[in-house]
């Protein structure tokens, strides 16, 4: 009967100091053993689920920065538009007023930028171009 429960739950139930033997004055019945195993199993699965969710949250919130990802960000900063190299400087605004000024400036230019990019779509720089067509690449999931 104990084989159908997780090993950690069985170990807790059978522990002579804190488990079922420490609470019974006589040998426990099969029903008491089953109840104790059920209680420990619920606790065991809740702890497992919580740890799984913590690991997932940590992966989602803090992906590790690798040399490759840093290089890709640098390559994105130097987008190739036609023949001219255009460098884009990424920095945080120094103040809320500066952020608001940037927002207004780019919102005013939005229609002109849409027309400009529709007339001449940007091309990928050599650093961002895939080595093989997407249909032939194995790392792309379809």
GROMACS .gro file of C-alpha atoms in nm:
model
  142
    1UNK     CA    1   0.000   0.000   0.000
    2UNK     CA    2   0.282   0.244   0.079
    3UNK     CA    3   0.426   0.202  -0.271
    4UNK     CA    4   0.146   0.412  -0.425
    5UNK     CA    5   0.250   0.726  -0.233
    6UNK     CA    6   0.553   0.950  -0.292
    7UNK     CA    7   0.865   0.834  -0.110
    8UNK     CA    8   0.897   1.162   0.083
    9UNK     CA    9   0.539   1.131   0.215
   10UNK     CA   10   0.596   0.770   0.327
   11UNK     CA   11   0.921   0.867   0.498
   12UNK     CA   12   0.740   1.140   0.695
   13UNK     CA   13   0.456   0.907   0.796
   14UNK     CA   14   0.697   0.630   0.906
   15UNK     CA   15   0.935   0.864   1.095
   16UNK     CA   16   0.947   0.732   1.456
   17UNK     CA   17   1.006   1.078   1.605
   18UNK     CA   18   0.747   1.294   1.423
   19UNK     CA   19   0.540   1.053   1.214
   20UNK     CA   20   0.251   0.819   1.283
   21UNK     CA   21   0.441   0.593   1.532
   22UNK     CA   22   0.494   0.894   1.762
   23UNK     CA   23   0.118   0.962   1.784
   24UNK     CA   24  -0.016   0.605   1.825
   25UNK     CA   25  -0.008   0.408   2.147
   26UNK     CA   26  -0.052   0.079   1.965
   27UNK     CA   27   0.008  -0.040   1.610
   28UNK     CA   28  -0.185   0.181   1.368
   29UNK     CA   29  -0.456   0.029   1.152
   30UNK     CA   30  -0.432   0.028   0.773
   31UNK     CA   31  -0.698   0.302   0.760
   32UNK     CA   32  -0.491   0.527   0.990
   33UNK     CA   33  -0.181   0.468   0.780
   34UNK     CA   34  -0.375   0.553   0.464
   35UNK     CA   35  -0.517   0.874   0.616
   36UNK     CA   36  -0.171   0.986   0.729
   37UNK     CA   37  -0.024   0.911   0.384
   38UNK     CA   38  -0.307   1.103   0.215
   39UNK     CA   39  -0.243   1.408   0.437
   40UNK     CA   40   0.129   1.401   0.369
   41UNK     CA   41   0.075   1.346  -0.005
   42UNK     CA   42  -0.145   1.655  -0.032
   43UNK     CA   43   0.122   1.857   0.147
   44UNK     CA   44   0.399   1.704  -0.067
   45UNK     CA   45   0.224   1.791  -0.396
   46UNK     CA   46   0.146   2.146  -0.277
   47UNK     CA   47   0.515   2.205  -0.197
   48UNK     CA   48   0.620   2.057  -0.533
   49UNK     CA   49   0.373   2.279  -0.719
   50UNK     CA   50   0.489   2.590  -0.534
   51UNK     CA   51   0.855   2.516  -0.613
   52UNK     CA   52   0.773   2.450  -0.979
   53UNK     CA   53   0.589   2.785  -1.001
   54UNK     CA   54   0.879   2.966  -0.830
   55UNK     CA   55   1.129   2.822  -1.078
   56UNK     CA   56   0.903   2.916  -1.370
   57UNK     CA   57   0.857   3.271  -1.239
   58UNK     CA   58   1.232   3.310  -1.192
   59UNK     CA   59   1.295   3.196  -1.550
   60UNK     CA   60   1.033   3.431  -1.692
   61UNK     CA   61   1.130   3.738  -1.492
   62UNK     CA   62   1.507   3.711  -1.510
   63UNK     CA   63   1.633   3.550  -1.828
   64UNK     CA   64   2.012   3.526  -1.817
   65UNK     CA   65   2.200   3.773  -2.032
   66UNK     CA   66   2.447   3.593  -2.254
   67UNK     CA   67   2.719   3.723  -2.478
   68UNK     CA   68   2.506   3.628  -2.776
   69UNK     CA   69   2.205   3.825  -2.650
   70UNK     CA   70   2.423   4.131  -2.583
   71UNK     CA   71   2.570   4.106  -2.934
   72UNK     CA   72   2.218   4.081  -3.081
   73UNK     CA   73   2.112   4.399  -2.897
   74UNK     CA   74   2.417   4.581  -3.033
   75UNK     CA   75   2.334   4.458  -3.384
   76UNK     CA   76   1.975   4.582  -3.348
   77UNK     CA   77   2.111   4.921  -3.244
   78UNK     CA   78   2.275   4.957  -3.583
   79UNK     CA   79   1.989   4.901  -3.822
   80UNK     CA   80   2.060   4.911  -4.190
   81UNK     CA   81   1.820   5.130  -4.388
   82UNK     CA   82   1.910   5.105  -4.755
   83UNK     CA   83   2.277   5.193  -4.804
   84UNK     CA   84   2.311   5.428  -4.506
   85UNK     CA   85   2.397   5.293  -4.162
   86UNK     CA   86   2.179   5.455  -3.900
   87UNK     CA   87   2.284   5.421  -3.536
   88UNK     CA   88   2.007   5.425  -3.277
   89UNK     CA   89   2.111   5.532  -2.927
   90UNK     CA   90   1.924   5.352  -2.650
   91UNK     CA   91   1.912   5.536  -2.318
   92UNK     CA   92   1.656   5.610  -2.051
   93UNK     CA   93   1.513   5.963  -2.033
   94UNK     CA   94   1.682   6.171  -1.765
   95UNK     CA   95   1.358   6.313  -1.630
   96UNK     CA   96   0.981   6.272  -1.670
   97UNK     CA   97   0.971   6.603  -1.859
   98UNK     CA   98   1.228   6.472  -2.110
   99UNK     CA   99   1.027   6.150  -2.151
  100UNK     CA  100   0.711   6.352  -2.219
  101UNK     CA  101   0.896   6.570  -2.472
  102UNK     CA  102   1.023   6.259  -2.655
  103UNK     CA  103   0.674   6.109  -2.657
  104UNK     CA  104   0.520   6.426  -2.804
  105UNK     CA  105   0.799   6.457  -3.062
  106UNK     CA  106   0.754   6.103  -3.193
  107UNK     CA  107   0.375   6.113  -3.181
  108UNK     CA  108   0.387   6.427  -3.398
  109UNK     CA  109   0.615   6.249  -3.646
  110UNK     CA  110   0.421   5.921  -3.645
  111UNK     CA  111   0.232   5.974  -3.973
  112UNK     CA  112   0.544   6.092  -4.156
  113UNK     CA  113   0.740   5.792  -4.027
  114UNK     CA  114   0.464   5.551  -4.132
  115UNK     CA  115   0.470   5.691  -4.486
  116UNK     CA  116   0.852   5.685  -4.499
  117UNK     CA  117   0.878   5.322  -4.382
  118UNK     CA  118   0.596   5.209  -4.610
  119UNK     CA  119   0.774   5.361  -4.911
  120UNK     CA  120   1.113   5.211  -4.824
  121UNK     CA  121   1.098   4.909  -4.590
  122UNK     CA  122   1.412   4.854  -4.382
  123UNK     CA  123   1.645   4.570  -4.475
  124UNK     CA  124   1.823   4.343  -4.232
  125UNK     CA  125   2.189   4.407  -4.164
  126UNK     CA  126   2.423   4.110  -4.228
  127UNK     CA  127   2.449   4.045  -3.853
  128UNK     CA  128   2.072   3.987  -3.831
  129UNK     CA  129   2.021   3.787  -4.151
  130UNK     CA  130   1.961   3.415  -4.097
  131UNK     CA  131   2.223   3.182  -4.242
  132UNK     CA  132   1.959   2.968  -4.416
  133UNK     CA  133   1.599   3.033  -4.525
  134UNK     CA  134   1.351   2.982  -4.242
  135UNK     CA  135   1.199   2.677  -4.411
  136UNK     CA  136   1.535   2.497  -4.400
  137UNK     CA  137   1.636   2.590  -4.044
  138UNK     CA  138   1.603   2.326  -3.773
  139UNK     CA  139   1.589   2.575  -3.480
  140UNK     CA  140   1.264   2.731  -3.604
  141UNK     CA  141   0.947   2.554  -3.486
  142UNK     CA  142   0.660   2.547  -3.733
   0.00000   0.00000   0.00000
